[in-house]
Coordinates of C-alpha atoms and ligand atoms in Angstrom, one line a residue:
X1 CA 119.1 74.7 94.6
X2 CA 118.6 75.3 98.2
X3 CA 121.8 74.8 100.3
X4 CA 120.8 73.0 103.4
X5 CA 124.3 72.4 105.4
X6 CA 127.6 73.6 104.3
X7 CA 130.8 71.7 106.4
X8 CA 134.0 73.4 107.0
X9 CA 137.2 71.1 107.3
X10 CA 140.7 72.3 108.0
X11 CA 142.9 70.3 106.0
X12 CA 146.9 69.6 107.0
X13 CA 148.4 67.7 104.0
X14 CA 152.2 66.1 104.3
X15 CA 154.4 67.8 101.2
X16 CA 156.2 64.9 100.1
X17 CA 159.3 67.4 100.4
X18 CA 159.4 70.7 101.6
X19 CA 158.6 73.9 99.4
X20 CA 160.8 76.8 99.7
X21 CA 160.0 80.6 98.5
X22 CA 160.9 83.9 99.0
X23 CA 158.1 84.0 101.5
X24 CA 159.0 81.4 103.5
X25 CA 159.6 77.3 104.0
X26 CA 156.5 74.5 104.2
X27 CA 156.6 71.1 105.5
X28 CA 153.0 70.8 105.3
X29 CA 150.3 72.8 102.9
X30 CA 146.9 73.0 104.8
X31 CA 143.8 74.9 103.3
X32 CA 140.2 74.5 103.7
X33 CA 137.8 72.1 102.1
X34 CA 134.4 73.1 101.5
X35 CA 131.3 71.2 101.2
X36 CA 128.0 72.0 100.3
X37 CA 124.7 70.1 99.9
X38 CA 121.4 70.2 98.5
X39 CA 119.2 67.7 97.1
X40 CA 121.1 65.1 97.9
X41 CA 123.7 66.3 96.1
X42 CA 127.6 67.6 97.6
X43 CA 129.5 70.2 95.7
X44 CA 133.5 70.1 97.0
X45 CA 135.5 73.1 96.8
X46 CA 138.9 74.2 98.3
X47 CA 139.7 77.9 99.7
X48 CA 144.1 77.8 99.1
X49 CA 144.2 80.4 102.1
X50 CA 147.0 79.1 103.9
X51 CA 148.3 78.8 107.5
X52 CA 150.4 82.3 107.3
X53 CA 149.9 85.7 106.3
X54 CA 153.4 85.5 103.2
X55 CA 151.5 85.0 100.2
X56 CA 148.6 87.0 100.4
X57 CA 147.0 88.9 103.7
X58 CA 144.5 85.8 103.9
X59 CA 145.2 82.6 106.2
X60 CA 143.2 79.6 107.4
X61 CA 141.8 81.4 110.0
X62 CA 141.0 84.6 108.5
X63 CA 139.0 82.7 105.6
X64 CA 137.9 80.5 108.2
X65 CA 136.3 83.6 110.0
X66 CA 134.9 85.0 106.9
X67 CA 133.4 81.5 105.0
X68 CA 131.4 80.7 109.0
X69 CA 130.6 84.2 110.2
X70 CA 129.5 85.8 107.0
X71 CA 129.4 83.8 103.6
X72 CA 127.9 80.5 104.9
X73 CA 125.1 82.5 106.5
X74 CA 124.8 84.3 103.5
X75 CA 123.8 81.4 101.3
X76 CA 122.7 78.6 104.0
X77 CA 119.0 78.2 103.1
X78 CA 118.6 80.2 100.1
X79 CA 118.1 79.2 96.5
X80 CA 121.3 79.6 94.2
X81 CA 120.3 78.9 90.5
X82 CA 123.3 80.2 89.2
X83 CA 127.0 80.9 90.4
X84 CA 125.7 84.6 89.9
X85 CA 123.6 84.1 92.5
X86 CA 126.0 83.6 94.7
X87 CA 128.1 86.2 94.0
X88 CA 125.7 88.9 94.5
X89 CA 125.3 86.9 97.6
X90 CA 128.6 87.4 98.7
X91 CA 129.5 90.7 97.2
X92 CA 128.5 92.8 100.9
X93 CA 132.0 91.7 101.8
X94 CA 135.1 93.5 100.6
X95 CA 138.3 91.5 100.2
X96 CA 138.9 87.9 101.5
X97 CA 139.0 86.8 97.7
X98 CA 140.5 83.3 99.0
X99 CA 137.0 82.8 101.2
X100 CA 135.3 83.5 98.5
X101 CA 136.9 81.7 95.7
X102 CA 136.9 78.3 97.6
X103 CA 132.8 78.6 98.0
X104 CA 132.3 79.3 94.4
X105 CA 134.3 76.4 93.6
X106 CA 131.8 74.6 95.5
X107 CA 128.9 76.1 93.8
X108 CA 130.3 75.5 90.4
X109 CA 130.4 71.6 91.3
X110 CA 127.2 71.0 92.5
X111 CA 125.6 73.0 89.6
X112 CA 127.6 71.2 87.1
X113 CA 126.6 67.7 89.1
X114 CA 122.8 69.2 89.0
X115 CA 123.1 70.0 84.9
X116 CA 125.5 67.0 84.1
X117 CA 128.2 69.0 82.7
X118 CA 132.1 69.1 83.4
X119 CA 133.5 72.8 84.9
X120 CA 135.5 73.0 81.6
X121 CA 132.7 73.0 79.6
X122 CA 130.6 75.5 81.5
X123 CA 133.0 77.9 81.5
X124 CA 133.9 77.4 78.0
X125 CA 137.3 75.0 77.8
X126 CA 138.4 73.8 74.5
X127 CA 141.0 71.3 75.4
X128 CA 141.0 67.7 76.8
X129 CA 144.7 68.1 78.0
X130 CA 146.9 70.9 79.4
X131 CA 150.3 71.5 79.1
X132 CA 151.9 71.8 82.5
X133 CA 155.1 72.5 84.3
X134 CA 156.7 72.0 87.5
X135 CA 157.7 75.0 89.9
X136 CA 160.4 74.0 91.9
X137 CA 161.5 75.8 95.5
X138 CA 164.5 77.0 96.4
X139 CA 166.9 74.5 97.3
X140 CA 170.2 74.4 99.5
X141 CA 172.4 75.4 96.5
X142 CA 172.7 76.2 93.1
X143 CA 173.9 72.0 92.5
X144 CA 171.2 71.2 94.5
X145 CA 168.7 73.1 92.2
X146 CA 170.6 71.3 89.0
X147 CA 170.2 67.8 90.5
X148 CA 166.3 68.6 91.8
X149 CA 165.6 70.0 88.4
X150 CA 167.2 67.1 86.9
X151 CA 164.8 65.0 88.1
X152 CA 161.8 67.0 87.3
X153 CA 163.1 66.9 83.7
X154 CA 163.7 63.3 83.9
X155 CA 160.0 62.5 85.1
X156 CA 158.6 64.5 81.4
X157 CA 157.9 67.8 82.7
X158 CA 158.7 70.0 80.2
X159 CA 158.6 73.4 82.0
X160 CA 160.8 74.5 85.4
X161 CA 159.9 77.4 87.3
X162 CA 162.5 78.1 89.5
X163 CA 161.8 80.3 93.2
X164 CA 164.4 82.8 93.4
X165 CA 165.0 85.5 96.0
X166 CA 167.8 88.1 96.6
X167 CA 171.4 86.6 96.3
X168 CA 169.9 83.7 95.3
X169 CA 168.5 85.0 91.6
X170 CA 171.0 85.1 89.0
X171 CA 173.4 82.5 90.3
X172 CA 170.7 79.9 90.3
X173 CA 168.8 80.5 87.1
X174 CA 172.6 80.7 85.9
X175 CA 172.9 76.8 87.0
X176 CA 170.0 75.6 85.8
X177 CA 170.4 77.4 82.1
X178 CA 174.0 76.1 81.5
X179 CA 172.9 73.2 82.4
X180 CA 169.6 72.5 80.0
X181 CA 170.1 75.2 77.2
X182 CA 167.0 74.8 75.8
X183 CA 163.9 73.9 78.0
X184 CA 161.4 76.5 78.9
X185 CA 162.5 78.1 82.0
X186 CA 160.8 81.1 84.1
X187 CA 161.6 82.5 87.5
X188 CA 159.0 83.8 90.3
X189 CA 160.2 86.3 92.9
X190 CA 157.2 86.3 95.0
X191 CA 157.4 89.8 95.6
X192 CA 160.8 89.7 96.9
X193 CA 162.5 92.7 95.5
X194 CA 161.7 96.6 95.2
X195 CA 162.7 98.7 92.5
X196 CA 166.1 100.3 93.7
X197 CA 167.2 96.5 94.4
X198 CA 165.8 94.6 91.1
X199 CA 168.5 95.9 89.1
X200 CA 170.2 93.3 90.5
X201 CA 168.2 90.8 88.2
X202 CA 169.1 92.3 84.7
X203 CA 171.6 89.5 84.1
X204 CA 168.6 87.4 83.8
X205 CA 167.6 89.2 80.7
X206 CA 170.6 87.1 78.8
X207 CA 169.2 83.6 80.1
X208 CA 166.5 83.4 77.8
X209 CA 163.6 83.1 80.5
X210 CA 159.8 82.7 79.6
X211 CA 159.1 85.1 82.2
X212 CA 160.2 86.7 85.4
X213 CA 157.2 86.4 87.6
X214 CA 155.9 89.1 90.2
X215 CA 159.7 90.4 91.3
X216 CA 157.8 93.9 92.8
X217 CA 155.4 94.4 95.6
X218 CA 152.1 93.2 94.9
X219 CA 150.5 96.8 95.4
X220 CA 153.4 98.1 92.8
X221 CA 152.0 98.2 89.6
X222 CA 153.4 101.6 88.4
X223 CA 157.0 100.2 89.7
X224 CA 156.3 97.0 87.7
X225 CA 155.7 99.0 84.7
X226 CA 158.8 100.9 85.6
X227 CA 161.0 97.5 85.8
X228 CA 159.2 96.9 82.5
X229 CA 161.0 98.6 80.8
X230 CA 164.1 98.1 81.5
X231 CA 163.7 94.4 80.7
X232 CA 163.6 92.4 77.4
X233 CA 161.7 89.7 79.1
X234 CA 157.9 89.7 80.1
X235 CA 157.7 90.5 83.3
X236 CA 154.4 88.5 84.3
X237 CA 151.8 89.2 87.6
X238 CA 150.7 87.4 90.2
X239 CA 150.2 88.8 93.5
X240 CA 149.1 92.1 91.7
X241 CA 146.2 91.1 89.9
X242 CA 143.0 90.7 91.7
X243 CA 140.4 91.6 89.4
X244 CA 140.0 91.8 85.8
X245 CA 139.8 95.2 86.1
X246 CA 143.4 95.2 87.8
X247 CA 144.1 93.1 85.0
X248 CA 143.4 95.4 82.3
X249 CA 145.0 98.6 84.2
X250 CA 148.2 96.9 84.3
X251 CA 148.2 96.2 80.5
X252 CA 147.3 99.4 79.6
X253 CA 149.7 101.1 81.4
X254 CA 152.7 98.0 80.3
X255 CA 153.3 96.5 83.9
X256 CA 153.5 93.3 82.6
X257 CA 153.0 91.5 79.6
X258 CA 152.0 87.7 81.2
X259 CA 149.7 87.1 83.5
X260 CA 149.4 84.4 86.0
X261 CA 145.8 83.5 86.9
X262 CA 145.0 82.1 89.9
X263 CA 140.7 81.5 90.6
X264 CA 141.7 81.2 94.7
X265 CA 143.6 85.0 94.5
X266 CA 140.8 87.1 92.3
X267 CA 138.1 85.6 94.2
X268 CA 136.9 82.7 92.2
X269 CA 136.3 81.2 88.8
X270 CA 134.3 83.5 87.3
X271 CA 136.7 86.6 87.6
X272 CA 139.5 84.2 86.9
X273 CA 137.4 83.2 83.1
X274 CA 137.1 87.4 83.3
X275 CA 141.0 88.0 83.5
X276 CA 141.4 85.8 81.0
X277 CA 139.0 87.5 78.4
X278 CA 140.6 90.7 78.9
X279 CA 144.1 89.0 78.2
X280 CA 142.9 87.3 75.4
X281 CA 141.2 90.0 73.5
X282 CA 144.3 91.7 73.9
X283 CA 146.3 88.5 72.8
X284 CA 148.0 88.5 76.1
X285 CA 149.6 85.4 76.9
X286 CA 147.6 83.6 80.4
X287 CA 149.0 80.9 82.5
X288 CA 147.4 79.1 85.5
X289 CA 149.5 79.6 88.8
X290 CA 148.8 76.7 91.3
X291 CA 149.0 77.0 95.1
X292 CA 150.0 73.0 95.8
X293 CA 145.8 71.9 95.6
X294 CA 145.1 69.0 96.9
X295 CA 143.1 67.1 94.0
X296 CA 140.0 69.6 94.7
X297 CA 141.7 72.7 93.6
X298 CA 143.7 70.7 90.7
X299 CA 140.6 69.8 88.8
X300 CA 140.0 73.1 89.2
X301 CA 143.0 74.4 87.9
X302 CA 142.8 72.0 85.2
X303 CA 139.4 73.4 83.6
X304 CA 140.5 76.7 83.8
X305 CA 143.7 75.9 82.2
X306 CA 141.4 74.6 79.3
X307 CA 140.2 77.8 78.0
X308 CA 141.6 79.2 74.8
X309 CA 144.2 82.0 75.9
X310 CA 146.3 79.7 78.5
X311 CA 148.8 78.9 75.8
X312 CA 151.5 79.1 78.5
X313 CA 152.2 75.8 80.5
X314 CA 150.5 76.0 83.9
X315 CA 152.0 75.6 87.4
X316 CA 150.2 72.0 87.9
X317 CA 151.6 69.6 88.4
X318 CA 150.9 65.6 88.9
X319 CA 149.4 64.7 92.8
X320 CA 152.7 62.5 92.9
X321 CA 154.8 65.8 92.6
X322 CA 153.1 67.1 96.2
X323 CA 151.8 64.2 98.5
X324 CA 152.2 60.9 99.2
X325 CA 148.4 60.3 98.6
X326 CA 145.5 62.5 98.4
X327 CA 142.0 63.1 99.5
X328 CA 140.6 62.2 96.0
X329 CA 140.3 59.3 94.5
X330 CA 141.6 60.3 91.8
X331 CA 145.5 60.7 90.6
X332 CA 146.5 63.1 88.2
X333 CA 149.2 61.7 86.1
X334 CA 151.6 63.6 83.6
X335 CA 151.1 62.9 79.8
X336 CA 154.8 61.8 78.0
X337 CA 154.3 65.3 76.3
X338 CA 154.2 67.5 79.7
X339 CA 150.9 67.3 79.6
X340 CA 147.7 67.0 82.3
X341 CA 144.3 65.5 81.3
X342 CA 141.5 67.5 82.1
X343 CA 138.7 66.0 83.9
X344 CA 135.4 65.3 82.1
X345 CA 132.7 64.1 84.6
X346 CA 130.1 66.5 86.0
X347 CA 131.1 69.3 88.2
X348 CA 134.7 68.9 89.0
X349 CA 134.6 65.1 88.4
X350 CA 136.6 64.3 91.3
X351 CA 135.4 61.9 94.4
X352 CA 136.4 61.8 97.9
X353 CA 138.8 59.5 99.6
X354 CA 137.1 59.7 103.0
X355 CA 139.0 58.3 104.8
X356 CA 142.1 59.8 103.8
X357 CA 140.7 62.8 103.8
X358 CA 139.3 61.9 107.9
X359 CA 143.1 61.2 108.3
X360 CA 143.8 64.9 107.1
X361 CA 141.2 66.8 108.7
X362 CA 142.5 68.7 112.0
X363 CA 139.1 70.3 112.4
X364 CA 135.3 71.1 111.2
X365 CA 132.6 72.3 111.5
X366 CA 129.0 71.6 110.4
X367 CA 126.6 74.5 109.7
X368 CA 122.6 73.1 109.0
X369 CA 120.0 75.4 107.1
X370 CA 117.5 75.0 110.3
X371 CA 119.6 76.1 113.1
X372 CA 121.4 79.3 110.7
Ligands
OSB1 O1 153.7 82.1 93.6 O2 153.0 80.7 92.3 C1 153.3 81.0 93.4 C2 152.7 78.0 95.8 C3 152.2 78.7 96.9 C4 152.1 80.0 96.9 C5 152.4 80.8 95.7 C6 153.0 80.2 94.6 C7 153.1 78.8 94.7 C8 153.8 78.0 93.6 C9 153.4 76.5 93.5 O3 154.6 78.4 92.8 C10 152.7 76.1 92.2 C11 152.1 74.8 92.3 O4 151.0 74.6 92.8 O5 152.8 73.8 91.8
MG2 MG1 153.8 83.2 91.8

């Protein structure tokens, strides 16, 4: 398919209440929605770079930078038969996995729109639902994380993942396991701790946790694998992985023994379906992490949360849970058993709400094949 115009659209989306981590606090989650066209068809995807630098090294303007200055002009114009295509296209540029990741998620929905087939089944996804849970930020106090919880666990979700940071670890995930001895409860650090200071968490090993996620540096896979072992419960890796490659040098040398996959951090859904070969060959538990998608990225997250090793429930959750409304038409509901239907229609089988999503757009840019 030859890609005549590709459009650009910084997106600022309202959270319907603010998301605390050890990072930092949003009011707002903006990211980049991509589009890209060929006989008359659009594929949509969504690059979960966002406005500052505490999750990852990419922003919105870094990805922005990247996606107009060197990946558009990369594929505007040319033939792509094949997400391979594209990512020999775009494999001159080291890093900005982000950039990358929201293009291919493009790609993937206009070839699925071209060839009539749902991004769960081309990359393989046995399931028509996913099991999902709800990742909750830090909140004012440990009460305050009870009663938000509470409500969480009141709307059917059958999963909380709290945020935690330091002096705000054990006494929380304390508070939330006396009070609900028995759901399925994991912590995420976000990279919040280093190894002389995350003997602070071993209290957590008596609270029965899922998981504790990415307490380490994300370069800090050897101290991971230190922290390891001194730990009862899986410690599981976000920030760290990149690459299945990463992926399997961390199992083999016991850094983890989860792993959270993102598509938007290892550059896109093909290395994500990669991690999670390695993992599952190895009958290593996967996950899906989210990064609050707008209904783009969720569909996304949704078919990749379909394959056969995510056996963990997956940080998505429904759009109600994030915004007040969204730039797709459609809504992603929970199921009464925790549960998320994955899409079935071609490509990512989601439509635009223009002008909602003409509401959220603070500014774009149009790129055409003939003037590249
Ligand atoms: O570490 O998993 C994370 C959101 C933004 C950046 C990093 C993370 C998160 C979440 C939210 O935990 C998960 C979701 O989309 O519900
Ligand atoms: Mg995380």
């Amino acid at each position: 398919m030859k890609i005549e115009r590709i459009i650009f659209r910084h997106v600022s989306m309202k959270l319907r209440t603010p998301f605390e981590t050890s990072f930092g606090r949003s009011e707002a989650r903006d990211c980049i929605l991509i589009e890209i066209f060929s006989d008359d068809l659009v594929g949509y995807g969504e690059c979960v770079a966002d406005n500052d630098p505490g999750y990852s090294y990419e922003t919105i303007q870094t990805a922005w930078h990247i996606l107009r200055d060197f990946l558009a002009p990369a594929v505007l114009n040319h033939e792509l038969g094949t997400v391979e295509d594209l990512r020999s296209r775009m494999s001159f540029v080291k890093g900005h996995p982000m950039a990358k990741a929201g293009l291919e998620m493009a790609v993937w929905d206009l070839l699925g729109k071209r060839d009539g087939r749902s991004l769960s089944e081309m990359i393989g996804g046995n399931k028509e639902r996913v099991k999902v849970g709800v990742s909750v930020g830090l909140q004012e106090s440990p009460d305050a994380l009870v009663r938000v919880v509470t409500g969480y666990l009141e709307k059917g979700y059958g999963r909380i993942k709290i945020k935690i940071k330091p002096k705000r670890d054990v006494g929380d995930a304390r508070a939330v396991r006396r009070s609900f001895p028995e759901i399925l409860l994991q912590v995420d650090a976000n990279s919040a701790y280093r190894l002389e200071d995350a003997r602070t968490l071993l209290p957590l090993d008596e609270l029965n946790l899922l998981l504790i996620e990415q307490p380490l540096a994300e370069d800090d896979l050897w101290d991971h694998r230190m922290l390891q072992k001194e730990f009862k419960t899986p410690i599981c890796l976000d920030e760290s992985i990149l690459s299945a490659r990463h992926a399997r040098q961390a199992l083999e040398m016991s850094a983890c023994r989860v792993i959270n996959i993102k598509a938007g951090r290892v550059g896109g859904m093909s290395e994500a379906v990669d991690i999670h070969n390695v993992c599952l060959s190895r009958e290593v538990p996967v996950w899906c992490g989210g990064m609050l998608e707008t209904g783009i990225g969720r569909s996304s997250n949704l078919a990749l949360a379909s394959l056969p090793g995510f056996i963990l429930p997956g940080d998505i959750s429904a759009t109600e849970r994030y915004y007040f409304e969204d730039i797709t038409n459609e809504i992603f509901n929970l199921n009464s058993d925790s549960s998320i239907d994955v899409p079935i229609r071609p490509g990512l089988g989601v439509t635009i709400n223009q002008s909602v999503l003409d509401r959220v757009t603070v500014n774009s840019i149009v790129l055409d094949a003939k003037k590249a």
